[in-house]
Amino acid sequence: MGRIIVTVGGPWSNPPRLQSPLELAFGEGEPEFARDVAALGRRQGTFEPEELAALRRHVGIVQASVEFDAPGSLAHAEAAARFILDSVAQGAVGVFVETGMRVFAPLALKGTPPADPATLLHLFVGIFADGDRAYTEGMCAFDLPDVEVQHPDAAAAQAAAFGLAARMVCDGYRPQESEIYQNSLSAPAFRVTAAPATTDDPEEPVNERGGGACGRRCWMASEVVVFSSPWLAEAHLVHSVLLGEGLPARLRNELVSGLAGEVPFDAVRVEVLVPAELAAQALALVQVARQPEGADRPCPTCGESNGPAFELCWQCGTELPPAEPA
């Protein structure tokens, strides 16, 4: 189920004149609101000192909330964005998007286009990092699952989490179970699987679809492509090295490699995947495996050059003579 909760603080002793299809509730100012927004603001670099001072002087708060069942819809997020902009126009001094753990100072929101998908993603979805894990909070604003990515390169994990979330919200992309996701050709590739979202808060709703705080599952990019090659033999070599070191590696596209010669040379690549938490170890082993000692050898049958790690010619399959030292 989709869900949005936004709380704004302002100099209001009476309810401001705000019109919204979201459910609105007015209350007196709360020190906890100012404290929580200020703490998040420091981490996110959101507020200037004078803005923090105004936040601490807030008199009233308005909370807007909505629950809905419309996967991929932007309508409720747009309505919440318009509520935020209207509250800023009426003097709001701080905005807390609770479902996405995002906070905003009013000056940063002026001129925001409330119907732009990229803007809505920025407003309602937070991207967070915890060691080698990056994850989103707030995809429930679009009734979509959150995203979690693991990779030894924290920047790569955050980029993949943001990229996958952005494609889901802005492009209507819907991951499929066991699908390979990659931000770009030079970025790490991940296998995407569906997993239940969890929450440590017993008051957060968890529904029959396995979701946590937003009532949805999350997409986990938990397996990393550590090596790929158009040559099946080369991928098998790397796969064998990883298995020999006790890593649970697997091959992907092994069967379609037989299309080589019928499609462009680099169109079909055999991939070696490992669990994300073992990616750093696997990448180090791959680097060693691809730089063995010895010299390249020509095939005695077809003349093709073969690396020192090959026992059979990758081109014709002929057994190669023993490698000589480099």
Tab-separated table of C-alpha atoms in Angstrom:
chain	number	residue	atom	x	y	z
A	1	MET	CA	0.000	0.000	0.000
A	2	GLY	CA	1.203	3.498	-0.813
A	3	ARG	CA	1.748	5.902	2.040
A	4	ILE	CA	2.893	9.512	2.507
A	5	ILE	CA	3.303	11.418	5.765
A	6	VAL	CA	4.530	15.024	5.709
A	7	THR	CA	4.749	17.352	8.712
A	8	VAL	CA	5.395	21.089	8.389
A	9	GLY	CA	6.095	23.603	11.135
A	10	GLY	CA	5.282	27.304	10.967
A	11	PRO	CA	4.408	30.464	12.928
A	12	TRP	CA	0.758	29.461	13.138
A	13	SER	CA	-1.279	29.727	16.332
A	14	ASN	CA	-4.361	28.768	14.290
A	15	PRO	CA	-4.717	26.345	11.379
A	16	PRO	CA	-3.385	27.927	8.175
A	17	ARG	CA	-5.643	27.998	5.147
A	18	LEU	CA	-4.348	24.956	3.328
A	19	GLN	CA	-6.419	23.021	0.801
A	20	SER	CA	-5.354	19.476	-0.017
A	21	PRO	CA	-6.906	16.081	-0.865
A	22	LEU	CA	-4.583	14.644	1.815
A	23	GLU	CA	-5.850	14.298	5.380
A	24	LEU	CA	-4.681	17.346	7.370
A	25	ALA	CA	-4.263	17.637	11.123
A	26	PHE	CA	-3.220	20.828	12.968
A	27	GLY	CA	-1.514	20.929	16.344
A	28	GLU	CA	0.657	23.046	18.593
A	29	GLY	CA	4.379	23.253	17.993
A	30	GLU	CA	6.488	20.418	19.362
A	31	PRO	CA	10.109	20.619	20.511
A	32	GLU	CA	10.579	17.063	19.242
A	33	PHE	CA	9.643	18.166	15.728
A	34	ALA	CA	12.280	20.912	15.732
A	35	ARG	CA	14.875	18.582	17.253
A	36	ASP	CA	14.284	15.761	14.763
A	37	VAL	CA	14.230	18.062	11.737
A	38	ALA	CA	17.372	19.856	12.893
A	39	ALA	CA	19.217	16.567	13.460
A	40	LEU	CA	18.337	15.267	9.995
A	41	GLY	CA	19.073	18.687	8.528
A	42	ARG	CA	22.610	18.624	9.906
A	43	ARG	CA	23.258	15.243	8.288
A	44	GLN	CA	21.730	16.324	4.999
A	45	GLY	CA	23.214	19.842	4.999
A	46	THR	CA	19.743	21.347	4.670
A	47	PHE	CA	19.457	24.321	7.019
A	48	GLU	CA	21.416	27.543	7.490
A	49	PRO	CA	21.861	28.777	11.099
A	50	GLU	CA	19.153	31.421	10.753
A	51	GLU	CA	16.761	28.825	9.325
A	52	LEU	CA	17.413	26.541	12.297
A	53	ALA	CA	16.642	29.444	14.627
A	54	ALA	CA	13.313	30.032	12.862
A	55	LEU	CA	12.566	26.305	13.042
A	56	ARG	CA	13.038	26.280	16.813
A	57	ARG	CA	10.574	29.198	17.114
A	58	HIS	CA	7.756	27.420	15.245
A	59	VAL	CA	4.347	27.721	16.908
A	60	GLY	CA	2.163	25.188	15.118
A	61	ILE	CA	2.481	22.080	12.943
A	62	VAL	CA	0.332	20.589	10.223
A	63	GLN	CA	0.582	16.928	9.305
A	64	ALA	CA	-0.639	15.693	5.931
A	65	SER	CA	-1.112	11.978	5.355
A	66	VAL	CA	-2.578	9.592	2.825
A	67	GLU	CA	-2.712	5.857	2.159
A	68	PHE	CA	-3.598	4.474	-1.243
A	69	ASP	CA	-3.336	1.464	-3.538
A	70	ALA	CA	-2.030	2.606	-6.929
A	71	PRO	CA	1.409	1.154	-7.762
A	72	GLY	CA	3.526	3.573	-9.778
A	73	SER	CA	1.092	6.477	-9.503
A	74	LEU	CA	2.577	9.960	-9.096
A	75	ALA	CA	-0.748	11.626	-8.269
A	76	HIS	CA	-0.560	11.391	-4.480
A	77	ALA	CA	3.071	12.504	-4.400
A	78	GLU	CA	2.157	15.482	-6.570
A	79	ALA	CA	-0.702	16.368	-4.197
A	80	ALA	CA	1.700	16.146	-1.248
A	81	ALA	CA	4.237	18.323	-3.094
A	82	ARG	CA	1.584	20.976	-3.689
A	83	PHE	CA	0.690	20.849	0.005
A	84	ILE	CA	4.354	21.416	0.879
A	85	LEU	CA	4.650	24.378	-1.504
A	86	ASP	CA	1.400	25.917	-0.241
A	87	SER	CA	2.581	25.603	3.360
A	88	VAL	CA	5.876	27.283	2.457
A	89	ALA	CA	3.929	30.121	0.827
A	90	GLN	CA	2.083	30.536	4.137
A	91	GLY	CA	5.219	30.761	6.227
A	92	ALA	CA	6.346	27.185	6.949
A	93	VAL	CA	9.829	27.134	8.484
A	94	GLY	CA	10.591	23.423	8.126
A	95	VAL	CA	9.328	20.375	6.220
A	96	PHE	CA	9.711	16.768	7.365
A	97	VAL	CA	8.820	14.016	4.882
A	98	GLU	CA	8.537	11.258	7.470
A	99	THR	CA	8.038	8.365	5.069
A	100	GLY	CA	11.264	9.230	3.228
A	101	MET	CA	13.275	10.618	6.161
A	102	ARG	CA	13.809	13.835	4.195
A	103	VAL	CA	13.834	17.403	5.572
A	104	PHE	CA	13.784	20.703	3.729
A	105	ALA	CA	14.238	24.367	4.494
A	106	PRO	CA	11.643	26.619	2.810
A	107	LEU	CA	14.144	28.527	0.668
A	108	ALA	CA	15.301	25.303	-0.998
A	109	LEU	CA	11.742	24.521	-2.118
A	110	LYS	CA	10.872	27.783	-3.863
A	111	GLY	CA	10.302	27.310	-7.577
A	112	THR	CA	9.999	23.524	-7.223
A	113	PRO	CA	7.913	22.012	-10.088
A	114	PRO	CA	5.409	19.781	-8.243
A	115	ALA	CA	4.507	17.617	-11.246
A	116	ASP	CA	8.048	16.704	-12.332
A	117	PRO	CA	8.819	13.003	-11.591
A	118	ALA	CA	12.495	13.660	-10.817
A	119	THR	CA	11.495	16.405	-8.381
A	120	LEU	CA	8.987	14.114	-6.679
A	121	LEU	CA	11.672	11.456	-6.299
A	122	HIS	CA	13.962	14.047	-4.689
A	123	LEU	CA	11.236	15.230	-2.313
A	124	PHE	CA	9.896	11.905	-1.095
A	125	VAL	CA	12.679	9.307	-1.383
A	126	GLY	CA	15.846	9.278	0.696
A	127	ILE	CA	19.008	7.391	-0.313
A	128	PHE	CA	21.040	6.181	2.661
A	129	ALA	CA	24.260	4.244	3.184
A	130	ASP	CA	25.360	1.840	5.904
A	131	GLY	CA	28.812	0.422	5.209
A	132	ASP	CA	28.634	-1.498	1.926
A	133	ARG	CA	24.830	-1.294	1.898
A	134	ALA	CA	22.783	1.470	0.248
A	135	TYR	CA	19.016	1.652	0.476
A	136	THR	CA	16.015	3.872	-0.183
A	137	GLU	CA	13.316	5.074	2.189
A	138	GLY	CA	10.021	6.408	0.915
A	139	MET	CA	9.262	4.615	-2.350
A	140	CYS	CA	5.854	4.055	-0.767
A	141	ALA	CA	5.068	7.628	-1.903
A	142	PHE	CA	4.577	5.967	-5.316
A	143	ASP	CA	3.259	2.647	-3.949
A	144	LEU	CA	6.512	0.994	-5.067
A	145	PRO	CA	8.968	-1.260	-3.219
A	146	ASP	CA	12.101	0.249	-1.733
A	147	VAL	CA	15.538	-0.686	-3.062
A	148	GLU	CA	18.556	-2.148	-1.273
A	149	VAL	CA	21.977	-2.658	-2.860
A	150	GLN	CA	25.154	-4.238	-1.506
A	151	HIS	CA	28.584	-3.643	-3.030
A	152	PRO	CA	32.083	-3.250	-1.545
A	153	ASP	CA	32.295	0.154	-3.248
A	154	ALA	CA	29.873	2.311	-1.227
A	155	ALA	CA	29.605	4.904	-4.003
A	156	ALA	CA	28.684	2.176	-6.510
A	157	ALA	CA	26.033	0.844	-4.132
A	158	GLN	CA	24.473	4.304	-3.688
A	159	ALA	CA	24.556	4.985	-7.420
A	160	ALA	CA	22.830	1.693	-8.168
A	161	ALA	CA	20.170	2.237	-5.493
A	162	PHE	CA	19.436	5.736	-6.779
A	163	GLY	CA	19.503	4.654	-10.425
A	164	LEU	CA	17.117	1.755	-9.914
A	165	ALA	CA	14.720	3.879	-7.843
A	166	ALA	CA	14.826	6.691	-10.403
A	167	ARG	CA	14.027	4.351	-13.282
A	168	MET	CA	11.108	2.895	-11.341
A	169	VAL	CA	9.619	6.306	-10.517
A	170	CYS	CA	10.520	8.373	-13.577
A	171	ASP	CA	10.499	5.782	-16.377
A	172	GLY	CA	7.914	3.280	-15.187
A	173	TYR	CA	10.540	0.533	-15.068
A	174	ARG	CA	9.514	-2.566	-13.123
A	175	PRO	CA	12.277	-5.017	-12.149
A	176	GLN	CA	11.681	-8.703	-12.669
A	177	GLU	CA	12.808	-11.453	-10.335
A	178	SER	CA	16.463	-12.498	-10.986
A	179	GLU	CA	16.871	-9.780	-13.598
A	180	ILE	CA	20.322	-8.247	-14.088
A	181	TYR	CA	20.374	-4.491	-13.438
A	182	GLN	CA	23.181	-2.145	-14.480
A	183	ASN	CA	23.207	1.680	-14.409
A	184	SER	CA	25.564	1.840	-17.385
A	185	LEU	CA	27.964	-0.385	-19.305
A	186	SER	CA	30.840	0.699	-17.068
A	187	ALA	CA	28.895	0.305	-13.789
A	188	PRO	CA	28.671	-2.859	-11.668
A	189	ALA	CA	25.910	-5.280	-12.616
A	190	PHE	CA	23.566	-6.751	-10.008
A	191	ARG	CA	21.032	-9.555	-9.870
A	192	VAL	CA	17.742	-8.184	-8.519
A	193	THR	CA	15.571	-10.261	-6.208
A	194	ALA	CA	12.414	-9.492	-4.259
A	195	ALA	CA	12.674	-9.639	-0.476
A	196	PRO	CA	10.354	-8.653	2.386
A	197	ALA	CA	10.957	-5.182	3.773
A	198	THR	CA	11.474	-5.141	7.528
A	199	THR	CA	10.867	-2.583	10.244
A	200	ASP	CA	12.013	-2.390	13.852
A	201	ASP	CA	9.017	-0.234	14.786
A	202	PRO	CA	6.116	-2.392	16.038
A	203	GLU	CA	3.694	0.432	15.225
A	204	GLU	CA	4.575	0.369	11.532
A	205	PRO	CA	2.014	-1.549	9.454
A	206	VAL	CA	3.063	-4.768	7.769
A	207	ASN	CA	0.557	-6.163	5.319
A	208	GLU	CA	-0.008	-9.484	3.610
A	209	ARG	CA	2.238	-8.550	0.697
A	210	GLY	CA	5.283	-8.833	2.930
A	211	GLY	CA	6.035	-5.137	3.234
A	212	GLY	CA	7.397	-3.164	6.160
A	213	ALA	CA	6.999	0.515	6.957
A	214	CYS	CA	5.437	1.310	3.599
A	215	GLY	CA	3.638	-1.999	3.305
A	216	ARG	CA	5.699	-3.177	0.316
A	217	ARG	CA	8.468	-5.599	-0.439
A	218	CYS	CA	11.871	-4.250	-1.385
A	219	TRP	CA	14.018	-5.028	-4.393
A	220	MET	CA	17.442	-6.259	-3.302
A	221	ALA	CA	20.403	-6.085	-5.682
A	222	SER	CA	22.372	-8.722	-3.824
A	223	GLU	CA	24.503	-10.502	-6.393
A	224	VAL	CA	27.318	-8.862	-8.351
A	225	VAL	CA	28.716	-9.663	-11.785
A	226	VAL	CA	32.463	-9.834	-11.108
A	227	PHE	CA	33.523	-10.957	-14.569
A	228	SER	CA	32.062	-11.219	-18.063
A	229	SER	CA	33.466	-12.347	-21.370
A	230	PRO	CA	32.214	-13.267	-24.835
A	231	TRP	CA	34.365	-16.391	-24.491
A	232	LEU	CA	32.758	-19.273	-22.590
A	233	ALA	CA	36.144	-20.864	-21.836
A	234	GLU	CA	37.444	-17.683	-20.218
A	235	ALA	CA	34.344	-17.360	-18.040
A	236	HIS	CA	34.644	-21.039	-17.068
A	237	LEU	CA	38.242	-20.449	-16.027
A	238	VAL	CA	37.299	-17.568	-13.713
A	239	HIS	CA	34.308	-19.520	-12.409
A	240	SER	CA	36.547	-22.489	-11.573
A	241	VAL	CA	39.066	-20.279	-9.772
A	242	LEU	CA	36.340	-18.790	-7.566
A	243	LEU	CA	34.793	-22.171	-6.807
A	244	GLY	CA	38.254	-23.500	-5.958
A	245	GLU	CA	38.596	-20.736	-3.355
A	246	GLY	CA	35.271	-21.708	-1.806
A	247	LEU	CA	33.199	-18.857	-3.223
A	248	PRO	CA	29.633	-19.724	-4.355
A	249	ALA	CA	30.030	-18.348	-7.885
A	250	ARG	CA	27.642	-19.103	-10.729
A	251	LEU	CA	27.584	-18.650	-14.492
A	252	ARG	CA	24.909	-16.734	-16.397
A	253	ASN	CA	24.287	-16.779	-20.181
A	254	GLU	CA	26.269	-19.999	-20.475
A	255	LEU	CA	23.875	-21.474	-23.017
A	256	VAL	CA	23.358	-18.386	-25.170
A	257	SER	CA	27.121	-18.126	-25.682
A	258	GLY	CA	26.509	-20.559	-28.543
A	259	LEU	CA	25.115	-17.632	-30.531
A	260	ALA	CA	28.647	-16.314	-31.053
A	261	GLY	CA	29.171	-15.836	-34.774
A	262	GLU	CA	25.466	-15.225	-35.378
A	263	VAL	CA	25.328	-11.938	-33.461
A	264	PRO	CA	27.893	-9.140	-32.976
A	265	PHE	CA	31.042	-10.311	-31.195
A	266	ASP	CA	30.367	-8.596	-27.874
A	267	ALA	CA	26.566	-8.856	-27.831
A	268	VAL	CA	26.413	-12.082	-25.806
A	269	ARG	CA	28.647	-12.235	-22.751
A	270	VAL	CA	28.954	-15.054	-20.244
A	271	GLU	CA	28.828	-13.610	-16.725
A	272	VAL	CA	30.245	-14.822	-13.419
A	273	LEU	CA	28.225	-13.745	-10.368
A	274	VAL	CA	28.847	-13.958	-6.630
A	275	PRO	CA	26.902	-12.768	-3.565
A	276	ALA	CA	27.482	-9.046	-3.020
A	277	GLU	CA	29.156	-9.516	0.359
A	278	LEU	CA	31.876	-11.618	-1.345
A	279	ALA	CA	32.381	-9.288	-4.306
A	280	ALA	CA	35.575	-7.653	-3.006
A	281	GLN	CA	37.231	-11.020	-2.422
A	282	ALA	CA	36.028	-12.328	-5.780
A	283	LEU	CA	37.249	-9.275	-7.710
A	284	ALA	CA	40.722	-9.681	-6.183
A	285	LEU	CA	40.804	-13.336	-7.219
A	286	VAL	CA	39.594	-12.459	-10.721
A	287	GLN	CA	42.431	-9.968	-11.102
A	288	VAL	CA	44.960	-12.618	-10.121
A	289	ALA	CA	43.355	-15.214	-12.378
A	290	ARG	CA	43.547	-12.902	-15.372
A	291	GLN	CA	47.241	-12.179	-14.814
A	292	PRO	CA	48.850	-15.623	-14.495
A	293	GLU	CA	52.542	-16.179	-14.975
A	294	GLY	CA	53.750	-17.307	-18.377
A	295	ALA	CA	53.604	-16.182	-21.991
A	296	ASP	CA	50.815	-16.286	-24.540
A	297	ARG	CA	50.856	-19.370	-26.771
A	298	PRO	CA	49.748	-19.761	-30.406
A	299	CYS	CA	47.411	-22.639	-31.168
A	300	PRO	CA	49.217	-25.362	-33.157
A	301	THR	CA	46.054	-25.925	-35.215
A	302	CYS	CA	44.550	-22.513	-35.992
A	303	GLY	CA	47.351	-20.180	-34.908
A	304	GLU	CA	45.129	-18.155	-32.528
A	305	SER	CA	46.917	-16.562	-29.548
A	306	ASN	CA	45.913	-17.941	-26.132
A	307	GLY	CA	46.677	-16.600	-22.661
A	308	PRO	CA	48.894	-18.663	-20.338
A	309	ALA	CA	45.913	-19.747	-18.216
A	310	PHE	CA	44.281	-21.597	-21.118
A	311	GLU	CA	44.776	-25.333	-21.522
A	312	LEU	CA	42.626	-25.510	-24.681
A	313	CYS	CA	42.487	-23.036	-27.554
A	314	TRP	CA	39.517	-20.743	-27.060
A	315	GLN	CA	39.001	-20.591	-30.839
A	316	CYS	CA	39.101	-24.257	-31.938
A	317	GLY	CA	39.486	-26.301	-28.752
A	318	THR	CA	42.857	-27.854	-29.579
A	319	GLU	CA	44.997	-28.852	-26.582
A	320	LEU	CA	47.796	-26.350	-26.131
A	321	PRO	CA	51.467	-27.113	-25.451
A	322	PRO	CA	52.749	-26.387	-21.898
A	323	ALA	CA	53.196	-22.690	-21.143
A	324	GLU	CA	56.738	-21.318	-21.090
A	325	PRO	CA	57.821	-18.807	-18.422
A	326	ALA	CA	57.272	-15.171	-19.399
